[in-house]
Coordinates of C-alpha atoms and ligand atoms in Angstrom, one line a residue:
M1 CA 0.0 0.0 0.0
K2 CA 1.4 3.5 -1.0
P3 CA 1.9 5.8 2.0
L4 CA -1.3 7.3 3.4
I5 CA -1.1 10.7 5.0
L6 CA -3.6 12.1 7.5
G7 CA -3.9 15.9 7.4
I8 CA -5.2 18.0 10.3
E9 CA -6.0 21.7 10.0
S10 CA -6.9 23.7 13.1
S11 CA -5.2 27.1 12.7
C12 CA -8.3 29.2 13.0
D13 CA -12.0 28.5 12.8
E14 CA -12.2 25.4 10.7
T15 CA -11.4 21.8 11.8
G16 CA -10.3 20.1 8.7
L17 CA -9.3 16.4 8.3
A18 CA -8.2 14.6 5.2
L19 CA -6.5 11.4 3.9
Y20 CA -4.2 11.7 1.0
Q21 CA -2.5 8.6 -0.6
M22 CA 0.7 9.1 -2.5
G23 CA 0.3 8.1 -6.1
R24 CA -3.5 7.9 -5.7
G25 CA -4.7 11.3 -4.6
L26 CA -7.2 12.6 -2.1
L27 CA -9.3 9.7 -0.6
A28 CA -11.6 11.6 1.7
H29 CA -11.9 14.8 3.7
S30 CA -14.2 16.3 6.4
L31 CA -14.7 19.8 7.6
H32 CA -16.4 21.5 10.5
S33 CA -16.8 25.2 10.2
Q34 CA -17.1 27.4 13.4
I35 CA -18.7 30.3 11.6
A36 CA -22.0 30.0 13.4
L37 CA -20.1 29.8 16.8
H38 CA -18.2 33.0 16.3
N39 CA -20.9 34.9 14.4
E40 CA -22.5 36.6 17.4
Y41 CA -19.1 38.0 18.4
G42 CA -18.4 39.5 15.0
G43 CA -15.1 37.7 14.8
V44 CA -13.2 34.6 15.9
V45 CA -12.9 34.2 19.7
P46 CA -9.6 32.2 20.1
E47 CA -10.6 30.4 23.3
L48 CA -13.9 29.2 21.8
A49 CA -12.1 28.1 18.6
S50 CA -9.7 25.9 20.6
R51 CA -12.5 24.3 22.6
D52 CA -14.4 23.5 19.4
H53 CA -11.4 22.0 17.7
V54 CA -11.1 19.7 20.8
R55 CA -14.8 18.7 20.3
Y56 CA -14.5 17.9 16.6
A57 CA -11.0 16.6 15.9
I58 CA -11.4 13.0 16.9
P59 CA -15.0 12.5 15.5
L60 CA -13.8 14.0 12.2
I61 CA -10.8 11.6 12.1
R62 CA -13.2 8.7 12.5
E63 CA -15.5 10.1 9.9
T64 CA -12.7 10.6 7.4
L65 CA -11.3 7.1 7.9
R66 CA -14.8 5.7 7.4
K67 CA -15.3 7.7 4.2
A68 CA -12.0 6.4 2.8
D69 CA -12.6 2.9 4.1
C70 CA -9.3 2.9 5.9
S71 CA -8.2 2.2 9.5
L72 CA -5.9 4.1 11.8
T73 CA -3.1 1.5 11.3
D74 CA -3.1 2.2 7.5
I75 CA -1.8 5.8 8.2
A76 CA 2.0 6.2 7.4
A77 CA 2.4 9.8 8.7
I78 CA 0.4 12.7 10.1
A79 CA 0.6 16.2 8.7
Y80 CA -0.7 19.0 10.9
T81 CA -0.8 22.8 10.6
Q82 CA 2.1 23.9 12.8
G83 CA 1.5 27.7 12.1
P84 CA 0.9 30.5 11.6
G85 CA -2.5 30.8 13.3
L86 CA -4.1 31.0 16.8
G87 CA -1.8 29.5 19.4
G88 CA -4.4 27.5 21.2
A89 CA -6.2 26.3 18.1
L90 CA -2.8 25.2 16.6
L91 CA -2.0 23.3 19.8
V92 CA -5.1 21.2 19.6
G93 CA -4.2 19.9 16.1
A94 CA -0.6 19.5 17.1
S95 CA -1.5 17.6 20.2
V96 CA -3.9 15.3 18.5
A97 CA -1.4 14.7 15.6
N98 CA 1.5 14.0 17.9
A99 CA -0.4 11.8 20.4
L100 CA -1.8 9.7 17.6
A101 CA 1.5 9.5 15.8
F102 CA 3.3 8.5 19.1
A103 CA 0.7 5.7 19.6
L104 CA 1.0 4.5 16.1
D105 CA 4.8 4.9 16.0
I106 CA 4.7 7.0 12.8
P107 CA 6.2 10.4 12.1
T108 CA 4.4 13.8 12.1
I109 CA 5.0 16.6 9.6
G110 CA 4.5 20.2 10.8
I111 CA 3.0 22.1 7.8
H112 CA 3.0 25.9 7.2
H113 CA -0.6 26.9 6.7
L114 CA 0.2 29.1 3.7
E115 CA 2.2 26.4 2.1
G116 CA -1.0 24.3 2.3
H117 CA -2.9 27.1 0.6
L118 CA -0.4 27.7 -2.1
L119 CA 0.0 24.1 -3.0
S120 CA -3.8 23.4 -3.0
P121 CA -4.3 24.1 -6.7
L122 CA -2.1 21.1 -7.4
L123 CA -5.0 19.0 -6.1
S124 CA -7.1 20.1 -9.1
D125 CA -7.0 19.1 -12.7
P126 CA -5.5 20.8 -14.6
A127 CA -2.8 21.6 -12.1
P128 CA -0.1 24.3 -12.6
A129 CA 3.5 23.2 -13.2
F130 CA 6.4 24.8 -11.3
P131 CA 7.5 27.6 -11.5
F132 CA 4.5 29.9 -11.0
V133 CA 3.4 33.0 -9.2
A134 CA 1.0 32.6 -6.3
L135 CA -1.3 35.2 -5.0
L136 CA -2.1 34.2 -1.4
V137 CA -5.2 36.0 -0.3
S138 CA -6.7 34.9 3.0
G139 CA -8.2 36.5 6.1
G140 CA -4.8 37.0 7.6
H141 CA -2.4 37.2 4.7
T142 CA -1.9 38.9 1.3
Q143 CA 1.3 37.9 -0.4
L144 CA 2.7 37.4 -3.9
M145 CA 5.1 34.6 -4.0
R146 CA 7.3 33.1 -6.7
V147 CA 7.1 29.3 -6.3
D148 CA 9.9 27.3 -8.0
G149 CA 9.0 24.0 -6.3
V150 CA 7.9 22.5 -3.0
G151 CA 9.8 24.5 -0.4
R152 CA 11.2 27.0 -2.8
Y153 CA 9.3 30.2 -2.2
T154 CA 10.4 33.8 -2.8
L155 CA 8.3 36.6 -1.4
L156 CA 7.7 39.2 -4.1
G157 CA 5.4 41.5 -2.1
E158 CA 2.9 41.6 0.7
T159 CA 0.4 43.8 2.5
L160 CA 1.9 46.4 4.8
D161 CA -1.3 46.4 7.0
D162 CA -4.7 44.7 6.6
A163 CA -5.0 41.5 4.5
A164 CA -7.4 41.5 1.5
G165 CA -9.8 39.2 3.4
E166 CA -9.6 41.5 6.4
A167 CA -10.5 44.4 4.1
F168 CA -13.5 42.4 2.9
D169 CA -14.5 41.5 6.4
K170 CA -14.2 45.0 7.9
S171 CA -16.0 46.6 5.1
A172 CA -18.8 44.0 5.4
K173 CA -19.0 44.6 9.1
L174 CA -19.5 48.4 8.5
L175 CA -22.3 47.4 6.1
G176 CA -24.0 45.4 8.8
L177 CA -23.1 42.0 7.4
D178 CA -22.2 38.9 9.5
Y179 CA -18.7 37.6 10.0
P180 CA -16.8 36.6 7.9
G181 CA -18.3 39.0 5.5
G182 CA -16.3 38.4 2.3
A183 CA -18.7 36.2 0.6
L184 CA -21.7 38.2 1.9
L185 CA -20.2 41.5 0.7
S186 CA -19.6 40.1 -2.7
K187 CA -23.2 38.8 -2.9
L188 CA -24.5 42.3 -1.8
A189 CA -22.2 43.9 -4.5
L190 CA -24.1 42.1 -7.2
A191 CA -27.0 44.5 -6.8
G192 CA -24.6 47.5 -6.7
T193 CA -24.6 50.4 -9.1
P194 CA -21.2 50.7 -10.7
N195 CA -19.3 54.0 -10.2
R196 CA -21.7 55.6 -7.7
F197 CA -18.8 55.4 -5.2
K198 CA -15.1 55.3 -6.0
F199 CA -12.7 54.2 -3.2
P200 CA -9.0 54.6 -3.3
R201 CA -6.7 51.9 -4.7
P202 CA -3.7 52.3 -2.3
M203 CA -0.2 51.6 -3.7
L204 CA -1.5 50.8 -7.1
H205 CA 1.3 52.8 -8.6
S206 CA 3.8 52.3 -5.8
G207 CA 6.3 50.7 -8.2
N208 CA 6.6 47.6 -6.0
L209 CA 4.4 44.5 -5.3
D210 CA 3.3 45.5 -1.8
F211 CA -0.3 46.2 -0.8
S212 CA -2.1 48.4 1.7
F213 CA -5.8 47.9 2.5
S214 CA -6.2 49.6 5.9
G215 CA -7.4 52.9 4.2
L216 CA -10.3 51.1 2.6
K217 CA -12.3 50.6 5.8
T218 CA -12.0 54.3 6.5
A219 CA -13.3 55.1 3.1
V220 CA -16.2 52.7 3.6
L221 CA -16.8 54.1 7.1
V222 CA -17.0 57.7 5.7
A223 CA -19.3 56.5 2.9
T224 CA -21.7 54.8 5.3
Q225 CA -21.7 57.8 7.7
H226 CA -22.4 60.4 5.0
N227 CA -25.1 58.5 3.0
P228 CA -28.5 57.1 3.7
T229 CA -28.6 53.5 4.9
D230 CA -31.0 52.1 2.3
D231 CA -30.3 48.7 0.7
Q232 CA -29.3 50.2 -2.6
T233 CA -26.7 52.5 -1.0
R234 CA -25.3 49.6 1.0
A235 CA -25.1 47.5 -2.2
D236 CA -23.4 50.4 -4.1
I237 CA -20.8 50.8 -1.3
A238 CA -20.2 47.0 -1.3
H239 CA -19.7 47.1 -5.1
A240 CA -17.2 50.0 -4.8
A241 CA -15.3 48.3 -2.0
Q242 CA -15.0 45.0 -3.9
E243 CA -13.9 46.8 -7.1
A244 CA -11.1 48.6 -5.1
I245 CA -9.8 45.4 -3.5
V246 CA -10.0 43.4 -6.7
D247 CA -8.5 46.1 -8.9
V248 CA -5.4 46.2 -6.7
L249 CA -5.1 42.4 -6.5
V250 CA -5.4 42.0 -10.2
A251 CA -3.0 44.8 -11.1
K252 CA -0.2 43.6 -8.7
S253 CA -0.6 40.0 -9.8
L254 CA -0.1 41.0 -13.5
T255 CA 2.9 43.1 -12.6
A256 CA 4.4 40.1 -10.7
L257 CA 3.9 38.0 -13.7
K258 CA 5.5 40.6 -16.0
Q259 CA 8.5 41.0 -13.6
T260 CA 9.2 37.3 -13.3
G261 CA 8.4 36.5 -16.9
L262 CA 6.2 33.6 -15.7
K263 CA 2.9 32.8 -17.4
Q264 CA 1.0 30.8 -14.7
L265 CA -0.8 32.4 -11.8
V266 CA -2.1 30.5 -8.8
I267 CA -4.8 32.0 -6.6
A268 CA -5.0 30.6 -3.1
G269 CA -6.7 31.4 0.2
G270 CA -10.3 32.3 1.0
V271 CA -10.5 35.5 -1.1
G272 CA -9.7 33.3 -4.1
A273 CA -13.4 32.2 -3.9
N274 CA -14.4 35.8 -4.9
Q275 CA -16.2 35.6 -8.3
H276 CA -15.3 39.2 -9.3
L277 CA -11.6 38.5 -8.7
R278 CA -11.9 35.3 -10.8
T279 CA -13.7 37.0 -13.7
Q280 CA -11.3 39.9 -13.8
L281 CA -8.2 37.7 -13.7
Q282 CA -9.7 35.4 -16.4
L283 CA -10.3 38.4 -18.6
K284 CA -7.1 40.2 -18.1
G285 CA -5.0 37.1 -17.9
Q286 CA -6.3 35.8 -21.2
Q287 CA -5.4 39.0 -23.0
R288 CA -1.7 38.5 -21.8
G289 CA -1.5 34.7 -22.4
I290 CA -1.6 34.0 -18.7
Q291 CA -3.1 30.8 -17.3
V292 CA -4.9 31.2 -14.0
F293 CA -5.3 28.3 -11.6
Y294 CA -7.6 28.0 -8.6
P295 CA -8.1 25.3 -6.0
D296 CA -11.6 23.8 -6.2
L297 CA -14.0 26.1 -4.4
E298 CA -14.2 23.8 -1.3
F299 CA -10.4 24.0 -1.0
C300 CA -10.1 27.8 -1.3
T301 CA -10.9 28.3 2.4
D302 CA -9.2 26.4 5.2
N303 CA -9.4 22.6 4.9
G304 CA -7.6 19.4 5.8
A305 CA -6.9 18.3 2.2
M306 CA -4.3 21.0 1.5
I307 CA -2.5 20.0 4.7
A308 CA -2.5 16.3 3.9
F309 CA -1.3 17.1 0.4
A310 CA 1.5 19.4 1.6
G311 CA 2.4 16.6 4.1
A312 CA 2.7 14.1 1.2
M313 CA 4.9 16.4 -0.8
R314 CA 7.1 17.0 2.2
L315 CA 7.3 13.3 3.0
E316 CA 8.3 12.5 -0.5
Q317 CA 11.0 15.2 -0.2
Q318 CA 12.2 13.9 3.2
A319 CA 11.9 17.5 4.4
P320 CA 13.5 18.5 7.7
Q321 CA 10.2 19.1 9.5
I322 CA 9.4 15.4 9.6
G323 CA 9.8 13.8 13.1
F324 CA 8.4 14.1 16.5
A325 CA 9.3 17.7 17.2
F326 CA 6.2 19.0 19.0
G327 CA 5.5 22.7 18.8
V328 CA 3.5 25.3 17.1
K329 CA 4.5 28.6 15.5
P330 CA 1.7 31.2 15.7
R331 CA 4.0 33.5 13.7
W332 CA 6.0 31.9 10.9
N333 CA 7.6 33.4 7.8
L334 CA 7.0 31.2 4.8
Q335 CA 10.5 31.8 3.4
Q336 CA 12.0 30.2 6.5
L337 CA 10.9 26.9 4.8
N338 CA 13.4 27.3 2.0
Y339 CA 16.3 24.9 2.1
T340 CA 18.6 23.3 -0.3
A341 CA 18.2 19.6 -0.6
Ligands
KG4_401 O1 -8.1 31.1 3.7 P1 -9.2 31.5 4.7 O2 -10.3 30.5 4.8 O3 -8.7 31.7 6.1 C1 -7.5 32.2 6.5 O4 -6.5 31.5 6.4 O5 -7.6 33.4 6.8 O6 -9.8 32.9 4.3 C2 -10.9 33.5 4.9 C3 -11.1 34.8 4.3 C4 -12.1 35.7 5.0 O7 -11.6 37.0 5.2 C5 -13.4 35.7 4.1 O8 -14.2 36.8 4.2 C6 -12.7 35.6 2.8 O9 -11.6 34.7 2.9 N1 -13.6 35.1 1.7 C7 -14.0 35.9 0.7 C8 -14.9 35.1 -0.1 N2 -15.0 33.9 0.5 C9 -14.2 33.9 1.6 N3 -13.7 37.1 0.4 C10 -14.3 37.6 -0.7 N4 -15.2 37.0 -1.5 C11 -15.5 35.7 -1.2 N5 -16.4 35.0 -2.0
ZN402 ZN1 -6.2 29.9 5.5

Protein backbone atom coordinates (compact mmCIF):
# COMPACT_ATOMS: atom_id res chain seq x y z
CA MET A 1 0.00 0.00 0.00
CA LYS A 2 1.35 3.47 -0.96
CA PRO A 3 1.89 5.79 2.04
CA LEU A 4 -1.31 7.25 3.44
CA ILE A 5 -1.11 10.71 5.03
CA LEU A 6 -3.61 12.07 7.52
CA GLY A 7 -3.88 15.88 7.40
CA ILE A 8 -5.15 18.00 10.30
CA GLU A 9 -5.97 21.71 9.95
CA SER A 10 -6.88 23.67 13.10
CA SER A 11 -5.18 27.06 12.75
CA CYS A 12 -8.29 29.20 12.99
CA ASP A 13 -12.02 28.55 12.80
CA GLU A 14 -12.23 25.36 10.75
CA THR A 15 -11.42 21.83 11.84
CA GLY A 16 -10.32 20.08 8.66
CA LEU A 17 -9.32 16.43 8.27
CA ALA A 18 -8.23 14.58 5.16
CA LEU A 19 -6.55 11.42 3.93
CA TYR A 20 -4.20 11.67 0.95
CA GLN A 21 -2.52 8.65 -0.55
CA MET A 22 0.70 9.11 -2.50
CA GLY A 23 0.26 8.10 -6.11
CA ARG A 24 -3.51 7.89 -5.70
CA GLY A 25 -4.70 11.30 -4.55
CA LEU A 26 -7.20 12.57 -2.06
CA LEU A 27 -9.26 9.71 -0.60
CA ALA A 28 -11.58 11.61 1.73
CA HIS A 29 -11.93 14.81 3.68
CA SER A 30 -14.19 16.27 6.38
CA LEU A 31 -14.69 19.76 7.64
CA HIS A 32 -16.38 21.46 10.54
CA SER A 33 -16.76 25.23 10.23
CA GLN A 34 -17.10 27.35 13.38
CA ILE A 35 -18.65 30.32 11.57
CA ALA A 36 -21.97 29.96 13.43
CA LEU A 37 -20.12 29.78 16.76
CA HIS A 38 -18.22 33.05 16.28
CA ASN A 39 -20.94 34.87 14.39
CA GLU A 40 -22.53 36.59 17.37
CA TYR A 41 -19.14 38.02 18.44
CA GLY A 42 -18.40 39.54 15.02
CA GLY A 43 -15.06 37.73 14.76
CA VAL A 44 -13.15 34.64 15.87
CA VAL A 45 -12.92 34.16 19.67
CA PRO A 46 -9.64 32.22 20.11
CA GLU A 47 -10.63 30.35 23.29
CA LEU A 48 -13.93 29.20 21.76
CA ALA A 49 -12.08 28.15 18.62
CA SER A 50 -9.69 25.92 20.61
CA ARG A 51 -12.50 24.28 22.56
CA ASP A 52 -14.42 23.55 19.37
CA HIS A 53 -11.36 21.95 17.74
CA VAL A 54 -11.11 19.70 20.82
CA ARG A 55 -14.76 18.70 20.32
CA TYR A 56 -14.49 17.89 16.62
CA ALA A 57 -10.95 16.62 15.94
CA ILE A 58 -11.43 12.96 16.93
CA PRO A 59 -14.97 12.49 15.52
CA LEU A 60 -13.78 13.98 12.22
CA ILE A 61 -10.77 11.65 12.09
CA ARG A 62 -13.19 8.73 12.52
CA GLU A 63 -15.53 10.12 9.87
CA THR A 64 -12.68 10.64 7.37
CA LEU A 65 -11.32 7.12 7.93
CA ARG A 66 -14.81 5.71 7.42
CA LYS A 67 -15.34 7.66 4.19
CA ALA A 68 -11.99 6.45 2.84
CA ASP A 69 -12.62 2.90 4.06
CA CYS A 70 -9.30 2.94 5.89
CA SER A 71 -8.25 2.22 9.45
CA LEU A 72 -5.89 4.05 11.80
CA THR A 73 -3.14 1.51 11.28
CA ASP A 74 -3.10 2.25 7.52
CA ILE A 75 -1.76 5.76 8.19
CA ALA A 76 1.96 6.23 7.43
CA ALA A 77 2.39 9.82 8.66
CA ILE A 78 0.35 12.66 10.12
CA ALA A 79 0.61 16.20 8.74
CA TYR A 80 -0.75 19.01 10.89
CA THR A 81 -0.81 22.79 10.62
CA GLN A 82 2.07 23.95 12.80
CA GLY A 83 1.54 27.67 12.12
CA PRO A 84 0.88 30.46 11.57
CA GLY A 85 -2.46 30.84 13.34
CA LEU A 86 -4.08 31.04 16.77
CA GLY A 87 -1.77 29.50 19.38
CA GLY A 88 -4.41 27.52 21.25
CA ALA A 89 -6.15 26.33 18.10
CA LEU A 90 -2.85 25.18 16.59
CA LEU A 91 -2.00 23.33 19.81
CA VAL A 92 -5.15 21.22 19.55
CA GLY A 93 -4.22 19.94 16.08
CA ALA A 94 -0.56 19.52 17.07
CA SER A 95 -1.50 17.59 20.22
CA VAL A 96 -3.91 15.25 18.47
CA ALA A 97 -1.42 14.68 15.62
CA ASN A 98 1.54 13.99 17.89
CA ALA A 99 -0.35 11.84 20.39
CA LEU A 100 -1.81 9.71 17.62
CA ALA A 101 1.53 9.47 15.83
CA PHE A 102 3.26 8.47 19.06
CA ALA A 103 0.70 5.72 19.65
CA LEU A 104 0.98 4.47 16.06
CA ASP A 105 4.77 4.91 15.99
CA ILE A 106 4.69 6.99 12.82
CA PRO A 107 6.19 10.44 12.08
CA THR A 108 4.42 13.80 12.10
CA ILE A 109 5.01 16.60 9.62
CA GLY A 110 4.49 20.21 10.76
CA ILE A 111 3.01 22.13 7.83
CA HIS A 112 3.01 25.87 7.20
CA HIS A 113 -0.62 26.89 6.71
CA LEU A 114 0.19 29.14 3.74
CA GLU A 115 2.21 26.40 2.07
CA GLY A 116 -0.95 24.33 2.31
CA HIS A 117 -2.93 27.09 0.59
CA LEU A 118 -0.40 27.75 -2.14
CA LEU A 119 0.02 24.07 -3.04
CA SER A 120 -3.75 23.43 -2.96
CA PRO A 121 -4.32 24.14 -6.70
CA LEU A 122 -2.08 21.13 -7.38
CA LEU A 123 -4.96 18.99 -6.09
CA SER A 124 -7.08 20.15 -9.05
CA ASP A 125 -7.05 19.12 -12.68
CA PRO A 126 -5.49 20.79 -14.65
CA ALA A 127 -2.78 21.60 -12.14
CA PRO A 128 -0.10 24.27 -12.62
CA ALA A 129 3.52 23.23 -13.18
CA PHE A 130 6.45 24.83 -11.35
CA PRO A 131 7.50 27.62 -11.52
CA PHE A 132 4.47 29.86 -10.99
CA VAL A 133 3.42 33.04 -9.25
CA ALA A 134 1.03 32.56 -6.34
CA LEU A 135 -1.31 35.18 -4.96
CA LEU A 136 -2.12 34.19 -1.38
CA VAL A 137 -5.22 36.01 -0.26
CA SER A 138 -6.69 34.87 3.04
CA GLY A 139 -8.19 36.49 6.10
CA GLY A 140 -4.76 37.00 7.63
CA HIS A 141 -2.40 37.23 4.66
CA THR A 142 -1.94 38.91 1.31
CA GLN A 143 1.27 37.91 -0.40
CA LEU A 144 2.65 37.44 -3.88
CA MET A 145 5.12 34.56 -4.01
CA ARG A 146 7.30 33.09 -6.69
CA VAL A 147 7.06 29.31 -6.34
CA ASP A 148 9.87 27.30 -7.95
CA GLY A 149 9.00 24.03 -6.28
CA VAL A 150 7.87 22.53 -2.98
CA GLY A 151 9.82 24.47 -0.35
CA ARG A 152 11.23 26.98 -2.84
CA TYR A 153 9.34 30.20 -2.20
CA THR A 154 10.38 33.80 -2.82
CA LEU A 155 8.31 36.62 -1.41
CA LEU A 156 7.66 39.23 -4.12
CA GLY A 157 5.37 41.53 -2.14
CA GLU A 158 2.90 41.58 0.71
CA THR A 159 0.44 43.76 2.54
CA LEU A 160 1.86 46.38 4.85
CA ASP A 161 -1.27 46.39 7.01
CA ASP A 162 -4.67 44.68 6.56
CA ALA A 163 -5.01 41.52 4.50
CA ALA A 164 -7.41 41.50 1.54
CA GLY A 165 -9.77 39.17 3.43
CA GLU A 166 -9.63 41.51 6.40
CA ALA A 167 -10.53 44.43 4.11
CA PHE A 168 -13.54 42.45 2.88
CA ASP A 169 -14.53 41.47 6.43
CA LYS A 170 -14.15 44.96 7.93
CA SER A 171 -16.05 46.61 5.06
CA ALA A 172 -18.76 43.97 5.41
CA LYS A 173 -19.04 44.64 9.14
CA LEU A 174 -19.50 48.37 8.48
CA LEU A 175 -22.32 47.43 6.11
CA GLY A 176 -24.00 45.40 8.85
CA LEU A 177 -23.11 41.98 7.43
CA ASP A 178 -22.22 38.90 9.50
CA TYR A 179 -18.70 37.60 10.03
CA PRO A 180 -16.82 36.56 7.95
CA GLY A 181 -18.28 39.01 5.49
CA GLY A 182 -16.25 38.45 2.32
CA ALA A 183 -18.73 36.19 0.56
CA LEU A 184 -21.74 38.18 1.88
CA LEU A 185 -20.25 41.48 0.70
CA SER A 186 -19.63 40.06 -2.74
CA LYS A 187 -23.25 38.85 -2.87
CA LEU A 188 -24.51 42.30 -1.84
CA ALA A 189 -22.23 43.91 -4.47
CA LEU A 190 -24.11 42.07 -7.24
CA ALA A 191 -26.99 44.55 -6.81
CA GLY A 192 -24.62 47.54 -6.66
CA THR A 193 -24.60 50.43 -9.13
CA PRO A 194 -21.16 50.74 -10.74
CA ASN A 195 -19.31 54.03 -10.20
CA ARG A 196 -21.71 55.61 -7.68
CA PHE A 197 -18.84 55.39 -5.17
CA LYS A 198 -15.15 55.28 -5.96
CA PHE A 199 -12.73 54.21 -3.24
CA PRO A 200 -8.96 54.64 -3.26
CA ARG A 201 -6.68 51.95 -4.68
CA PRO A 202 -3.73 52.28 -2.32
CA MET A 203 -0.23 51.59 -3.66
CA LEU A 204 -1.55 50.80 -7.13
CA HIS A 205 1.29 52.82 -8.61
CA SER A 206 3.83 52.27 -5.82
CA GLY A 207 6.29 50.65 -8.22
CA ASN A 208 6.59 47.56 -6.02
CA LEU A 209 4.44 44.53 -5.29
CA ASP A 210 3.33 45.50 -1.79
CA PHE A 211 -0.27 46.18 -0.80
CA SER A 212 -2.08 48.36 1.72
CA PHE A 213 -5.75 47.88 2.53
CA SER A 214 -6.21 49.62 5.86
CA GLY A 215 -7.37 52.88 4.24
CA LEU A 216 -10.30 51.15 2.59
CA LYS A 217 -12.26 50.58 5.78
CA THR A 218 -11.96 54.31 6.54
CA ALA A 219 -13.31 55.14 3.08
CA VAL A 220 -16.18 52.69 3.60
CA LEU A 221 -16.84 54.10 7.07
CA VAL A 222 -17.01 57.66 5.72
CA ALA A 223 -19.34 56.55 2.91
CA THR A 224 -21.68 54.79 5.34
CA GLN A 225 -21.73 57.81 7.67
CA HIS A 226 -22.44 60.36 4.96
CA ASN A 227 -25.11 58.52 3.02
CA PRO A 228 -28.55 57.06 3.69
CA THR A 229 -28.58 53.47 4.92
CA ASP A 230 -31.01 52.09 2.35
CA ASP A 231 -30.33 48.71 0.72
CA GLN A 232 -29.33 50.21 -2.63
CA THR A 233 -26.70 52.47 -1.03
CA ARG A 234 -25.29 49.56 0.96
CA ALA A 235 -25.08 47.52 -2.24
CA ASP A 236 -23.40 50.42 -4.08
CA ILE A 237 -20.80 50.77 -1.31
CA ALA A 238 -20.20 47.00 -1.31
CA HIS A 239 -19.73 47.15 -5.08
CA ALA A 240 -17.16 49.96 -4.82
CA ALA A 241 -15.27 48.26 -1.97
CA GLN A 242 -15.02 45.00 -3.91
CA GLU A 243 -13.92 46.84 -7.06
CA ALA A 244 -11.15 48.63 -5.14
CA ILE A 245 -9.78 45.44 -3.54
CA VAL A 246 -10.00 43.35 -6.71
CA ASP A 247 -8.47 46.07 -8.92
CA VAL A 248 -5.36 46.20 -6.75
CA LEU A 249 -5.05 42.41 -6.46
CA VAL A 250 -5.36 41.98 -10.25
CA ALA A 251 -2.96 44.81 -11.12
CA LYS A 252 -0.24 43.64 -8.72
CA SER A 253 -0.59 40.01 -9.81
CA LEU A 254 -0.15 41.00 -13.46
CA THR A 255 2.90 43.10 -12.56
CA ALA A 256 4.39 40.14 -10.66
CA LEU A 257 3.93 37.95 -13.73
CA LYS A 258 5.52 40.58 -15.96
CA GLN A 259 8.48 41.04 -13.61
CA THR A 260 9.16 37.32 -13.26
CA GLY A 261 8.38 36.50 -16.90
CA LEU A 262 6.17 33.63 -15.70
CA LYS A 263 2.87 32.76 -17.39
CA GLN A 264 1.05 30.84 -14.67
CA LEU A 265 -0.77 32.41 -11.75
CA VAL A 266 -2.13 30.45 -8.82
CA ILE A 267 -4.75 32.01 -6.55
CA ALA A 268 -4.95 30.55 -3.07
CA GLY A 269 -6.75 31.40 0.18
CA GLY A 270 -10.33 32.29 1.03
CA VAL A 271 -10.55 35.46 -1.09
CA GLY A 272 -9.75 33.25 -4.09
CA ALA A 273 -13.41 32.22 -3.91
CA ASN A 274 -14.40 35.76 -4.93
CA GLN A 275 -16.22 35.63 -8.26
CA HIS A 276 -15.34 39.17 -9.32
CA LEU A 277 -11.64 38.49 -8.75
CA ARG A 278 -11.93 35.30 -10.80
CA THR A 279 -13.73 37.02 -13.68
CA GLN A 280 -11.27 39.93 -13.81
CA LEU A 281 -8.22 37.66 -13.71
CA GLN A 282 -9.68 35.42 -16.37
CA LEU A 283 -10.34 38.40 -18.63
CA LYS A 284 -7.08 40.25 -18.13
CA GLY A 285 -4.98 37.09 -17.92
CA GLN A 286 -6.33 35.79 -21.22
CA GLN A 287 -5.35 39.03 -22.99
CA ARG A 288 -1.75 38.46 -21.82
CA GLY A 289 -1.50 34.71 -22.39
CA ILE A 290 -1.62 34.04 -18.66
CA GLN A 291 -3.12 30.84 -17.30
CA VAL A 292 -4.88 31.23 -13.96
CA PHE A 293 -5.30 28.28 -11.58
CA TYR A 294 -7.59 28.02 -8.57
CA PRO A 295 -8.13 25.33 -6.01
CA ASP A 296 -11.59 23.76 -6.19
CA LEU A 297 -13.99 26.08 -4.35
CA GLU A 298 -14.20 23.80 -1.30
CA PHE A 299 -10.39 23.99 -0.97
CA CYS A 300 -10.15 27.79 -1.27
CA THR A 301 -10.94 28.32 2.40
CA ASP A 302 -9.24 26.40 5.20
CA ASN A 303 -9.37 22.62 4.86
CA GLY A 304 -7.55 19.43 5.80
CA ALA A 305 -6.92 18.32 2.20
CA MET A 306 -4.31 20.99 1.55
CA ILE A 307 -2.47 20.01 4.74
CA ALA A 308 -2.53 16.29 3.91
CA PHE A 309 -1.31 17.08 0.40
CA ALA A 310 1.50 19.38 1.56
CA GLY A 311 2.42 16.64 4.06
CA ALA A 312 2.65 14.09 1.24
CA MET A 313 4.88 16.44 -0.79
CA ARG A 314 7.12 17.00 2.24
CA LEU A 315 7.31 13.29 3.03
CA GLU A 316 8.34 12.54 -0.53
CA GLN A 317 11.03 15.17 -0.20
CA GLN A 318 12.20 13.89 3.20
CA ALA A 319 11.90 17.52 4.36
CA PRO A 320 13.48 18.51 7.67
CA GLN A 321 10.21 19.14 9.50
CA ILE A 322 9.42 15.40 9.62
CA GLY A 323 9.79 13.84 13.05
CA PHE A 324 8.36 14.06 16.52
CA ALA A 325 9.25 17.69 17.24
CA PHE A 326 6.17 18.98 19.01
CA GLY A 327 5.53 22.69 18.82
CA VAL A 328 3.48 25.33 17.09
CA LYS A 329 4.51 28.61 15.49
CA PRO A 330 1.69 31.17 15.72
CA ARG A 331 3.96 33.51 13.70
CA TRP A 332 5.97 31.89 10.92
CA ASN A 333 7.60 33.40 7.84
CA LEU A 334 7.02 31.21 4.79
CA GLN A 335 10.51 31.81 3.41
CA GLN A 336 12.03 30.17 6.48
CA LEU A 337 10.93 26.92 4.84
CA ASN A 338 13.44 27.33 2.04
CA TYR A 339 16.34 24.95 2.14
CA THR A 340 18.62 23.33 -0.33
CA ALA A 341 18.17 19.59 -0.57
O1 LIG B 1 -8.13 31.15 3.74
P1 LIG B 1 -9.22 31.45 4.69
O2 LIG B 1 -10.34 30.47 4.82
O3 LIG B 1 -8.72 31.66 6.14
C1 LIG B 1 -7.52 32.22 6.49
O4 LIG B 1 -6.49 31.51 6.42
O5 LIG B 1 -7.58 33.42 6.82
O6 LIG B 1 -9.80 32.88 4.26
C2 LIG B 1 -10.86 33.48 4.91
C3 LIG B 1 -11.12 34.84 4.27
C4 LIG B 1 -12.13 35.67 5.04
O7 LIG B 1 -11.62 36.97 5.19
C5 LIG B 1 -13.35 35.66 4.12
O8 LIG B 1 -14.18 36.79 4.23
C6 LIG B 1 -12.70 35.60 2.77
O9 LIG B 1 -11.62 34.69 2.94
N1 LIG B 1 -13.62 35.11 1.73
C7 LIG B 1 -14.04 35.87 0.70
C8 LIG B 1 -14.94 35.08 -0.05
N2 LIG B 1 -15.05 33.85 0.55
C9 LIG B 1 -14.22 33.90 1.64
N3 LIG B 1 -13.74 37.14 0.35
C10 LIG B 1 -14.32 37.64 -0.75
N4 LIG B 1 -15.20 36.95 -1.51
C11 LIG B 1 -15.54 35.68 -1.21
N5 LIG B 1 -16.39 35.01 -1.99
ZN1 LIG C 1 -6.21 29.87 5.50
